[in-house]
The first five atom37 places (N, CA, C, CB, O) and aatype in JSON, in Angstrom:
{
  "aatype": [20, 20, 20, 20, 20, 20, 20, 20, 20, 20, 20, 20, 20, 20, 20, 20, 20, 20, 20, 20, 20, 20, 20, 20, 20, 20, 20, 20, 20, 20, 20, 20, 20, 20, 20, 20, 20, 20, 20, 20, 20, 20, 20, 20, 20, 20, 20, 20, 20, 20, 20, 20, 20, 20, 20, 20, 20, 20, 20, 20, 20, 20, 20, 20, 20, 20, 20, 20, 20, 20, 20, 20, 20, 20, 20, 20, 20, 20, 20, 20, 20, 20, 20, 20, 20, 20, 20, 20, 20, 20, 20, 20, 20, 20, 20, 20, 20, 20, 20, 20, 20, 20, 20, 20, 20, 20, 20, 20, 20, 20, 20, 20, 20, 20, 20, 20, 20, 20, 20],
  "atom_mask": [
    [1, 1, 1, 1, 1],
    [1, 1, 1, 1, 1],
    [1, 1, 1, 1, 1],
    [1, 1, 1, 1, 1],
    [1, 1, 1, 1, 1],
    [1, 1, 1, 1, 1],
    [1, 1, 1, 1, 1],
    [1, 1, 1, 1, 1],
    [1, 1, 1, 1, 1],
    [1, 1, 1, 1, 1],
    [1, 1, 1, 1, 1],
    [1, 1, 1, 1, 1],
    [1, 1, 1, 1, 1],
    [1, 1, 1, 1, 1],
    [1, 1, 1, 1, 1],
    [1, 1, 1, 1, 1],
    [1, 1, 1, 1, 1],
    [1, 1, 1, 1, 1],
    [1, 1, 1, 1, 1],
    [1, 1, 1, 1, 1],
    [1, 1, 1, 1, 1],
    [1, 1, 1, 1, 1],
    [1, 1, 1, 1, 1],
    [1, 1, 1, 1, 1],
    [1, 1, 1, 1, 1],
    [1, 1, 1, 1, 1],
    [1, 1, 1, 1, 1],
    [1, 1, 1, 1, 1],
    [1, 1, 1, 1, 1],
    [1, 1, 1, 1, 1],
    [1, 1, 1, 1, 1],
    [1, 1, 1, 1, 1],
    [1, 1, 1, 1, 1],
    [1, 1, 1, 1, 1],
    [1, 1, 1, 1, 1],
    [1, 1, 1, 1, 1],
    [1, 1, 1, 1, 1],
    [1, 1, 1, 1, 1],
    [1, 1, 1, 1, 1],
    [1, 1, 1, 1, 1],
    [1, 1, 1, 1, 1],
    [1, 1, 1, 1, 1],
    [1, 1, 1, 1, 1],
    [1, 1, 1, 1, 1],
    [1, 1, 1, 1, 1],
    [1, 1, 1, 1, 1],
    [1, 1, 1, 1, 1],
    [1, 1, 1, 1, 1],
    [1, 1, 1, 1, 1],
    [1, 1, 1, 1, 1],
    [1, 1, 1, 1, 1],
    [1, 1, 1, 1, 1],
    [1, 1, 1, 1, 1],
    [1, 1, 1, 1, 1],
    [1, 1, 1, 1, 1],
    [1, 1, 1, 1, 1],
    [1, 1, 1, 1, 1],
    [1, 1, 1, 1, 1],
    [1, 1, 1, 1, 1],
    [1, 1, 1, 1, 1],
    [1, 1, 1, 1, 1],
    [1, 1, 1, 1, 1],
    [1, 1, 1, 1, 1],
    [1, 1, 1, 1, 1],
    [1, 1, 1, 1, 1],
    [1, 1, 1, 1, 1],
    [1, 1, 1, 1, 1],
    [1, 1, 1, 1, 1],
    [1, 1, 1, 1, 1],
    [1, 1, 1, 1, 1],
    [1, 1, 1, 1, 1],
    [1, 1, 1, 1, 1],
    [1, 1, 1, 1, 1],
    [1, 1, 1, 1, 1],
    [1, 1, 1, 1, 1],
    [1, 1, 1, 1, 1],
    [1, 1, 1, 1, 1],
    [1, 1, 1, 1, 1],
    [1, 1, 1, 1, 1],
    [1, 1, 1, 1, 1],
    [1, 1, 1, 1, 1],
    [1, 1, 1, 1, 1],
    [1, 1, 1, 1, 1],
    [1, 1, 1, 1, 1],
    [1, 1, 1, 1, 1],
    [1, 1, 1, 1, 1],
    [1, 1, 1, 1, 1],
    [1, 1, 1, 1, 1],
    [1, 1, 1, 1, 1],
    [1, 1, 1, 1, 1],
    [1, 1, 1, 1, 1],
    [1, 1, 1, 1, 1],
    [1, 1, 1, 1, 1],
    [1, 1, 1, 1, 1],
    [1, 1, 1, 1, 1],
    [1, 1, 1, 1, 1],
    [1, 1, 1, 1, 1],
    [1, 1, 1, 1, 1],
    [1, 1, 1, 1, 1],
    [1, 1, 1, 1, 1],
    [1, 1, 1, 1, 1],
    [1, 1, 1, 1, 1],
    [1, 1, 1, 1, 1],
    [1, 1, 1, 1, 1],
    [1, 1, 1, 1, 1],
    [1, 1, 1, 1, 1],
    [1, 1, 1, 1, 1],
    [1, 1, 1, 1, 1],
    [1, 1, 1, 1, 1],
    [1, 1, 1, 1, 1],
    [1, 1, 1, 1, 1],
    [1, 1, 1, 1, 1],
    [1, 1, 1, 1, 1],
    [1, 1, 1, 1, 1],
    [1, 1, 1, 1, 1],
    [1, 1, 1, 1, 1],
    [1, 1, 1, 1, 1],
    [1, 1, 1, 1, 1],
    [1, 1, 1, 1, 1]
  ],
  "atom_positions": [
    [[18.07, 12.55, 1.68], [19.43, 12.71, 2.15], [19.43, 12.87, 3.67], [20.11, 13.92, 1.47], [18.64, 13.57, 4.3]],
    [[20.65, 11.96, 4.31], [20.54, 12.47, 5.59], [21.33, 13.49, 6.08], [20.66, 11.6, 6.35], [22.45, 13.62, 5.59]],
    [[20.84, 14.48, 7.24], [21.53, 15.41, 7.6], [23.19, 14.96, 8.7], [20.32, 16.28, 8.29], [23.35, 14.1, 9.57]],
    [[23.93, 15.76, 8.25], [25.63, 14.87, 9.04], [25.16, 15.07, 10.39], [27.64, 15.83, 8.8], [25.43, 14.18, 11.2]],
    [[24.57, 15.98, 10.74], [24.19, 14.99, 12.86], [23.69, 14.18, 12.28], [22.91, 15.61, 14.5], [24.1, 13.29, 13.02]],
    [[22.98, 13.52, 11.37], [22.22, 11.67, 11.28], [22.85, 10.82, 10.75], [20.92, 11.34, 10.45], [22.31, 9.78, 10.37]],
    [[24.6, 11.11, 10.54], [25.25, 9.75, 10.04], [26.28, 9.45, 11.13], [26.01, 9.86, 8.47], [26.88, 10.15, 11.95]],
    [[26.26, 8.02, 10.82], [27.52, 7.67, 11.39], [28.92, 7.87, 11.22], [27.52, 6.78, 11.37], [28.88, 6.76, 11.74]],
    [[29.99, 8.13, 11.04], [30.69, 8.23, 10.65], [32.2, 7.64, 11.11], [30.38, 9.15, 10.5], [32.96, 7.15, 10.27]],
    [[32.52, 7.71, 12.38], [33.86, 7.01, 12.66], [33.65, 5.82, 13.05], [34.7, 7.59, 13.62], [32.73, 5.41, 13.77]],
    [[34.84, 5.01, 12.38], [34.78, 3.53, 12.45], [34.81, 3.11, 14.09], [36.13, 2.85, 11.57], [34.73, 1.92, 14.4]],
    [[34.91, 4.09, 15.02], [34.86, 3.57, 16.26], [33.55, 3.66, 16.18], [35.57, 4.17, 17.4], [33.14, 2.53, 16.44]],
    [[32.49, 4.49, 15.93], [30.95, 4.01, 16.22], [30.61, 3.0, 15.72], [29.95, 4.8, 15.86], [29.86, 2.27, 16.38]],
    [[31.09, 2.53, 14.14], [30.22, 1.79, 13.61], [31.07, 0.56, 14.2], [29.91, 2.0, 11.99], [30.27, -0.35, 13.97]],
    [[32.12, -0.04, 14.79], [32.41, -0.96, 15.46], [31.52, -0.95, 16.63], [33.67, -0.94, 15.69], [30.63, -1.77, 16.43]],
    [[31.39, -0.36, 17.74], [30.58, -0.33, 18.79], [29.04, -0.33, 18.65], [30.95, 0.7, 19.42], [28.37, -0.27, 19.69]],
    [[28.55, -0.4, 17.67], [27.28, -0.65, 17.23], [27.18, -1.93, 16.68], [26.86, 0.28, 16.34], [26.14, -2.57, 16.86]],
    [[28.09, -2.39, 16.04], [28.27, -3.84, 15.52], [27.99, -4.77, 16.54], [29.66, -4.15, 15.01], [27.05, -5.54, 16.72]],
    [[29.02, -4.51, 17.18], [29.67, -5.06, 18.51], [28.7, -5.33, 19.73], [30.75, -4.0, 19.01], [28.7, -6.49, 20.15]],
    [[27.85, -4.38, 20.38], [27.27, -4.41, 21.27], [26.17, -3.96, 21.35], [27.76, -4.12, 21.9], [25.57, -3.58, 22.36]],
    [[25.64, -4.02, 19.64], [24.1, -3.73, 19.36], [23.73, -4.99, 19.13], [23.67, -2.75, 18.13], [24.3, -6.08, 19.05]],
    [[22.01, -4.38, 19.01], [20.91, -5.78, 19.0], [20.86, -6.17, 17.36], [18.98, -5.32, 19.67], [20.77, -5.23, 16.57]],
    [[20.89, -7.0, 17.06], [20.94, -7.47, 15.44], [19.97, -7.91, 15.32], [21.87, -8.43, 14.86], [19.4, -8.29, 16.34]],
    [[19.19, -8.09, 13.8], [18.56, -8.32, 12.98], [18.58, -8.85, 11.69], [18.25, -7.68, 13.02], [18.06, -8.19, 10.79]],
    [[18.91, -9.53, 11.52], [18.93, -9.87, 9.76], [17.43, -10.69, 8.85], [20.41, -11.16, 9.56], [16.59, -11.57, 9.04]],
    [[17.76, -9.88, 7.99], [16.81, -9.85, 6.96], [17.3, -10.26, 5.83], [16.27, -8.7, 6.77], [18.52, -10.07, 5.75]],
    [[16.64, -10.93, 4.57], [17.35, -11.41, 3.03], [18.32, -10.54, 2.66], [16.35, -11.44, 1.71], [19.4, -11.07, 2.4]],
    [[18.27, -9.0, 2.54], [18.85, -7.98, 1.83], [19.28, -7.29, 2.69], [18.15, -7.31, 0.97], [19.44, -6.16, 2.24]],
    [[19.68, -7.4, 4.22], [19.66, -6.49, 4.85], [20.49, -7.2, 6.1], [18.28, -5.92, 4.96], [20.82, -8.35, 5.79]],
    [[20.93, -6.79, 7.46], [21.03, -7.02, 8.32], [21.66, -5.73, 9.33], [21.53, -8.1, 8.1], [22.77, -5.19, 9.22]],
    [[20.51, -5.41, 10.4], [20.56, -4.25, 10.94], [21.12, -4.14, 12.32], [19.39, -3.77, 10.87], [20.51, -4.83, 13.14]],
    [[22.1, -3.48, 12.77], [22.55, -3.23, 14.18], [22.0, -1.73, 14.81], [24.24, -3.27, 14.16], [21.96, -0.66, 14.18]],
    [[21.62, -1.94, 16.08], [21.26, -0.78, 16.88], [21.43, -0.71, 18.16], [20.14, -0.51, 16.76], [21.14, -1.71, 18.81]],
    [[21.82, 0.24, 18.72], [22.39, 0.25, 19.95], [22.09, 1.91, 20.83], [24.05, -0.14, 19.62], [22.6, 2.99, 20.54]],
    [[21.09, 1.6, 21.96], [20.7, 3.35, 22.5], [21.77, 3.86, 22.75], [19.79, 3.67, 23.87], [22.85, 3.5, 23.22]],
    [[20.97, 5.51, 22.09], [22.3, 6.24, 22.54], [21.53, 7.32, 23.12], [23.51, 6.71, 21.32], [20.92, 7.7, 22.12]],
    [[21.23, 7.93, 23.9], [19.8, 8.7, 24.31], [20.59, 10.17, 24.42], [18.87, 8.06, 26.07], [19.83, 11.12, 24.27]],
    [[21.54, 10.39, 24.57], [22.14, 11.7, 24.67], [22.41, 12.44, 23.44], [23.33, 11.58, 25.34], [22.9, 13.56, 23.51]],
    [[22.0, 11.69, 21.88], [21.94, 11.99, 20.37], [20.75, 12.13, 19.81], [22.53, 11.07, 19.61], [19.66, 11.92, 20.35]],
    [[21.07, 12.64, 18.23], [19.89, 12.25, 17.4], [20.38, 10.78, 17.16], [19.62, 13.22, 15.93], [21.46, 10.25, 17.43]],
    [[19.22, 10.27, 16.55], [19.44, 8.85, 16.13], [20.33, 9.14, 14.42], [17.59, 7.88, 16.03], [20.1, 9.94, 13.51]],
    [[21.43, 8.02, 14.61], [22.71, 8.43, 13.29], [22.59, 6.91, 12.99], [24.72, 9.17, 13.8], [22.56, 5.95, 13.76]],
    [[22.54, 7.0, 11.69], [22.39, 6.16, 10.8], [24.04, 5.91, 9.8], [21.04, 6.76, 10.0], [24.59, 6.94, 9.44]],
    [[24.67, 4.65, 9.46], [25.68, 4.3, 9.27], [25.64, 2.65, 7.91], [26.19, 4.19, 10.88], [25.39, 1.51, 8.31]],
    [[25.89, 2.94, 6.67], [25.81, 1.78, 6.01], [27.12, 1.05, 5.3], [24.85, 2.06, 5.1], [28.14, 1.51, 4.8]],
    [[26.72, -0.03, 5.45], [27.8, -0.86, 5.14], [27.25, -1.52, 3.78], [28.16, -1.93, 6.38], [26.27, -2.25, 3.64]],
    [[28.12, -1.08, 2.87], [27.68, -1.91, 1.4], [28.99, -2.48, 0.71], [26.88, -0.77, 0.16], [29.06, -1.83, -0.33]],
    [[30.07, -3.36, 0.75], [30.81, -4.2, 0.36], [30.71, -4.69, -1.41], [30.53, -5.21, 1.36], [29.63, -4.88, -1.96]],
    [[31.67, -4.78, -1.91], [31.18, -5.37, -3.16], [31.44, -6.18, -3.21], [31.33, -5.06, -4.16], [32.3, -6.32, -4.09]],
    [[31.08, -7.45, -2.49], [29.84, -7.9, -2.82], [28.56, -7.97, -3.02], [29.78, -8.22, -2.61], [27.93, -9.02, -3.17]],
    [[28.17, -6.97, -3.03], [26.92, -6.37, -3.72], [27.11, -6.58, -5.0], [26.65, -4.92, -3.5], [26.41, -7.43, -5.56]],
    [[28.2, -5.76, -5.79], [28.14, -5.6, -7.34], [28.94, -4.49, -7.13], [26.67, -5.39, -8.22], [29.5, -4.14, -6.09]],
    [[28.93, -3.88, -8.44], [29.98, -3.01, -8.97], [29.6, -1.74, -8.39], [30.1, -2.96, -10.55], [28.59, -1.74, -7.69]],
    [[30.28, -0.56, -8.56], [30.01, 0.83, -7.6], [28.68, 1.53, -8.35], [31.59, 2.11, -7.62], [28.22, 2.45, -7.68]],
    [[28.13, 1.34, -9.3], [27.1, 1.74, -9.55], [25.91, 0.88, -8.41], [27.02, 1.58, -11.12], [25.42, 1.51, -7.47]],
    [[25.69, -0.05, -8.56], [25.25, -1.54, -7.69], [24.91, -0.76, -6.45], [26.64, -2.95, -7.38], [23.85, -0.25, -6.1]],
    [[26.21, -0.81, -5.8], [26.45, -0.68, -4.31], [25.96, 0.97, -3.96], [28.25, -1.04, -3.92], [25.47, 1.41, -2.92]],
    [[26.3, 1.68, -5.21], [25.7, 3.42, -4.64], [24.14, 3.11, -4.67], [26.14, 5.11, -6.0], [23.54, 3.35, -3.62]],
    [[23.22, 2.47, -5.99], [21.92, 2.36, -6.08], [21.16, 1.98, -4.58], [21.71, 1.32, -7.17], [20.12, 2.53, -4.24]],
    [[21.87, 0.9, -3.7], [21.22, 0.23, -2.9], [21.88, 1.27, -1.9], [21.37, -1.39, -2.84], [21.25, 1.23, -0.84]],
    [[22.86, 2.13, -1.86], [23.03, 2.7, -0.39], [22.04, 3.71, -0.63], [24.6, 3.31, 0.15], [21.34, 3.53, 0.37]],
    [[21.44, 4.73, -1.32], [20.45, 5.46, -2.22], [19.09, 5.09, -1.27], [20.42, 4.82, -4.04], [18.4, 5.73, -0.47]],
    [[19.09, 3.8, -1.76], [17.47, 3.5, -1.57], [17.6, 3.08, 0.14], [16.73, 1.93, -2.8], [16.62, 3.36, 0.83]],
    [[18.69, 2.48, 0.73], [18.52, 2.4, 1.98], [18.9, 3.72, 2.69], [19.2, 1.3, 2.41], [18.83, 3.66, 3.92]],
    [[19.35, 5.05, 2.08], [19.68, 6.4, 2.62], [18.38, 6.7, 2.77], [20.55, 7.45, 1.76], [17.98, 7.25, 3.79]],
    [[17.36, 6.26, 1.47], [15.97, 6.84, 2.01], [14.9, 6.27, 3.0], [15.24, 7.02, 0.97], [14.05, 6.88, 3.64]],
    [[15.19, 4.88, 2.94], [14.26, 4.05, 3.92], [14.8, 4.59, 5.5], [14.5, 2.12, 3.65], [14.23, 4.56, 6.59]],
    [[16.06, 5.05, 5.12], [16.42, 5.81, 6.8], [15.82, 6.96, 7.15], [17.91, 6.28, 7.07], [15.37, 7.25, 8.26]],
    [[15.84, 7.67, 6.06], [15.39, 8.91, 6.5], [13.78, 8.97, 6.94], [15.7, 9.87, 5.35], [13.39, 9.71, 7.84]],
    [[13.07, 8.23, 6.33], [11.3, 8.07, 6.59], [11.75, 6.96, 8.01], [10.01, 7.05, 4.77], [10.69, 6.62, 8.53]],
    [[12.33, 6.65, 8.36], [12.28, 6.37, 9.56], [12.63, 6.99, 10.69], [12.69, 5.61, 9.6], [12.18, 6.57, 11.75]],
    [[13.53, 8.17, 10.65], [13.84, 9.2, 11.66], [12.62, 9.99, 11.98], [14.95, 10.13, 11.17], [12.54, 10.78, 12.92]],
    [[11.64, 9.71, 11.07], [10.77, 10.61, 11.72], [9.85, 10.06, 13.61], [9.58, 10.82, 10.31], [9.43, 10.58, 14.64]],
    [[10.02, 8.64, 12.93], [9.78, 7.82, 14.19], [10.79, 7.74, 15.37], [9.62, 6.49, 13.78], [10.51, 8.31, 16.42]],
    [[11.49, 7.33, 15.27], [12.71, 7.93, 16.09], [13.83, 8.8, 16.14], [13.2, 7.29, 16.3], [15.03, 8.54, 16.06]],
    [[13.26, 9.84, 16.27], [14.35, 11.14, 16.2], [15.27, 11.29, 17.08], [13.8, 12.4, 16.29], [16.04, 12.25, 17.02]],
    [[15.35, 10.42, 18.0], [16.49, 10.62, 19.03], [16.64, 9.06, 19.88], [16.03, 12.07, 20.21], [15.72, 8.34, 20.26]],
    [[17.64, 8.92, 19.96], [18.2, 7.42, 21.16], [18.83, 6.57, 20.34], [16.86, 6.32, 22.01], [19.21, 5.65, 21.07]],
    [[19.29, 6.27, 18.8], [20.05, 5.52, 18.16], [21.04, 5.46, 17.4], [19.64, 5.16, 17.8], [21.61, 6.47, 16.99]],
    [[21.35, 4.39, 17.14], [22.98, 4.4, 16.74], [22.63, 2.95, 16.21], [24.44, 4.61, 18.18], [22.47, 1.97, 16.94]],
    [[22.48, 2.98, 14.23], [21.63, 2.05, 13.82], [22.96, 1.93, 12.73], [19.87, 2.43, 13.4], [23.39, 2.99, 12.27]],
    [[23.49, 0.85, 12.38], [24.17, -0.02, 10.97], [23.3, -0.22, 10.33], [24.87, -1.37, 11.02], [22.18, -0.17, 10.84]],
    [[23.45, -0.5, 9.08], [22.7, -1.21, 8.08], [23.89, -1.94, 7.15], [21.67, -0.12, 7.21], [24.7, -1.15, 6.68]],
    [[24.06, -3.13, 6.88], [24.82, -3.96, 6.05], [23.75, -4.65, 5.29], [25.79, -4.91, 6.82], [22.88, -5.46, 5.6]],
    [[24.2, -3.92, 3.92], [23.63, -4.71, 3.01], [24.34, -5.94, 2.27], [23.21, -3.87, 2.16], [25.54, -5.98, 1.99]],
    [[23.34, -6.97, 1.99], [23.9, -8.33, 1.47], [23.95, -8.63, 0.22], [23.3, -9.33, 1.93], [23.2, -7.87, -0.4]],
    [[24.43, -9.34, -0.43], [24.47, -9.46, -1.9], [23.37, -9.67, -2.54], [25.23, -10.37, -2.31], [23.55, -9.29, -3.7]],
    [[21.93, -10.23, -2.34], [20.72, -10.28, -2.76], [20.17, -8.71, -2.36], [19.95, -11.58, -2.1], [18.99, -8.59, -2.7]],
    [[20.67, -7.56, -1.76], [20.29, -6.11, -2.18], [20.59, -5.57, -3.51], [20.89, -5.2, -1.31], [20.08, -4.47, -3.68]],
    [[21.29, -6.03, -4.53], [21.77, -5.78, -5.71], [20.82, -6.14, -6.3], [22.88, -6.27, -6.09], [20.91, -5.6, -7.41]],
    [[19.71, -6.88, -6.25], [18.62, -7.15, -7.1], [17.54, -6.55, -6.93], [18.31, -8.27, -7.13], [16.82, -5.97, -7.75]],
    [[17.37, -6.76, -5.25], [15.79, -5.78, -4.94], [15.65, -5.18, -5.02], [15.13, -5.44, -4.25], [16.46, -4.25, -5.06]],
    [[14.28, -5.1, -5.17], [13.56, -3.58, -5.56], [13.33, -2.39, -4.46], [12.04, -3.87, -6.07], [13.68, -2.53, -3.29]],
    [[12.76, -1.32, -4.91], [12.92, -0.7, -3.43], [11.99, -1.11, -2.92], [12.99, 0.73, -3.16], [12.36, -0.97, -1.75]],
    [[10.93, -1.56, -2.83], [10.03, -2.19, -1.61], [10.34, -3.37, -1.07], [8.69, -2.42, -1.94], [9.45, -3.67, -0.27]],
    [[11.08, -4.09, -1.12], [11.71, -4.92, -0.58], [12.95, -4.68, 0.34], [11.91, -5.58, -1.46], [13.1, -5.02, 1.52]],
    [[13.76, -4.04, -0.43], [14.54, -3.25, 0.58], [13.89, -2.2, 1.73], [15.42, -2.46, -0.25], [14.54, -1.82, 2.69]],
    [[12.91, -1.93, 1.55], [12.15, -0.79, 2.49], [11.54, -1.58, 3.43], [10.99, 0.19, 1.77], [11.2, -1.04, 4.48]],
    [[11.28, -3.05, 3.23], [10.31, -3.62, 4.09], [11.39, -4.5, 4.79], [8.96, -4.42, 3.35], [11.17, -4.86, 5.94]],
    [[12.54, -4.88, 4.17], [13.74, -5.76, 4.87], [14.28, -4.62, 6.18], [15.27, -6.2, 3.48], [14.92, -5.06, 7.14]],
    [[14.01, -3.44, 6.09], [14.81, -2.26, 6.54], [13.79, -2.02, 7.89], [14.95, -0.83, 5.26], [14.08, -2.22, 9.07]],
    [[12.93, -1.7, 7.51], [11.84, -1.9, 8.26], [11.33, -2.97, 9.2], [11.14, -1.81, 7.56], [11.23, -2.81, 10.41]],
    [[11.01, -4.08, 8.52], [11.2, -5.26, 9.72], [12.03, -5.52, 10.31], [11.09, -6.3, 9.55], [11.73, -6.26, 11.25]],
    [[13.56, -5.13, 10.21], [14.7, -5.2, 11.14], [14.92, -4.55, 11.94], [15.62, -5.18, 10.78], [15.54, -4.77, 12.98]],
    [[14.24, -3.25, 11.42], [14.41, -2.04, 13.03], [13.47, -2.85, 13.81], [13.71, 0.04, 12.94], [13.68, -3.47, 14.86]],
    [[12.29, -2.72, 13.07], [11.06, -2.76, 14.38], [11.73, -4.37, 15.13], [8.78, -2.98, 13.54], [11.99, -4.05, 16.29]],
    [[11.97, -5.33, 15.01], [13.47, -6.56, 15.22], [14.1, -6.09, 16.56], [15.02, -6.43, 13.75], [14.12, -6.72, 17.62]],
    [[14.47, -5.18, 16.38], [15.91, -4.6, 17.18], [15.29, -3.6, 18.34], [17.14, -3.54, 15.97], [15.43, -3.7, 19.56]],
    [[14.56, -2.6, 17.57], [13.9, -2.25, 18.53], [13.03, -3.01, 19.82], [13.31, -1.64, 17.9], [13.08, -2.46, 20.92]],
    [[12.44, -3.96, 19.72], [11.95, -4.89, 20.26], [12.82, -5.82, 21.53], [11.59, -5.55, 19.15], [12.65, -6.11, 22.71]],
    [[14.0, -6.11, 20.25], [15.15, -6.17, 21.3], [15.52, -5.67, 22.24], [15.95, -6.07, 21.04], [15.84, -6.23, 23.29]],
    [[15.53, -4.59, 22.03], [16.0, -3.12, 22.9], [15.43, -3.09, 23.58], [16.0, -1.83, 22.52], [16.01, -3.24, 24.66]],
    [[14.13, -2.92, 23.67], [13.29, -2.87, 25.02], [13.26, -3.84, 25.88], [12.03, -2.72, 24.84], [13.1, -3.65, 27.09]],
    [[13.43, -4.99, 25.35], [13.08, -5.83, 25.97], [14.71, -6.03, 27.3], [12.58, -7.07, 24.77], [14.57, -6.27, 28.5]],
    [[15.8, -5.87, 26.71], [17.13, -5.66, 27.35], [16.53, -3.82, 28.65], [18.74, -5.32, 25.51], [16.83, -3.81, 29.84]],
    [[16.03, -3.06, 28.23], [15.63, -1.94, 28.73], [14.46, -1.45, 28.59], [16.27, -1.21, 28.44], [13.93, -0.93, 27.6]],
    [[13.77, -1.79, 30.49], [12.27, -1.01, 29.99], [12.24, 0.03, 29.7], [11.27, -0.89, 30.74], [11.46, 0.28, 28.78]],
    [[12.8, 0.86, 30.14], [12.24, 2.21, 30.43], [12.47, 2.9, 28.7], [13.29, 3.13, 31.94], [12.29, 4.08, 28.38]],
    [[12.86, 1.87, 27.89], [12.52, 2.76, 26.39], [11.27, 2.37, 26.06], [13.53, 2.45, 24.99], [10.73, 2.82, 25.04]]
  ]
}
């Protein structure tokens, strides 16, 4: 579970992270991130049904609530990360989702630096 300093929550962040973060997309996944260095890093998901039905869509926000949290340990502070999951997340398993989640940060992050050395 994440702690409420680690979520996103008003639709003005998760627009401005959309908006003017570095993207990534993956099969099951597609990730926005954008520094925020004066925070903890807050995590924000987007699951639509199109996923599937609300059982569906809670299972996969679940398993991507946890692939977030084993990732805060790596970055505990400077982000402001989306996660939109896609309609092929309704099938995967959690290691697939963990590794779609995963290769999109490290994606973005990459991005990020590369837009800003000094991270």
């Amino acid at each position: 579970m994440l702690a409420a300093r680690n979520r996103v929550r008003s639709s003005a962040d998760f627009s401005h992270t959309v908006r003017s973060g570095a993207r990534s997309g993956r099969r099951n996944v597609v990730l926005y991130a954008v520094p925020n260095p004066a925070a903890p890093t807050r995590v924000g998901f987007i699951v639509s049904k199109a996923v599937g039905n609300a059982v569906t869509r809670n299972l996969v926000k679940r398993r991507l609530r946890e692939a977030a949290a084993q990732s805060l340990a790596e970055n505990p502070t400077g982000l402001d990360i989306v996660v939109r999951a896609l309609p092929p997340a309704a099938a995967a398993s959690w290691a697939q989702l963990s590794a779609d989640y995963a290769g999109a940060l490290c994606a973005c992050l990459n991005k990020l630096s590369r837009q800003d050395p000094h991270r």
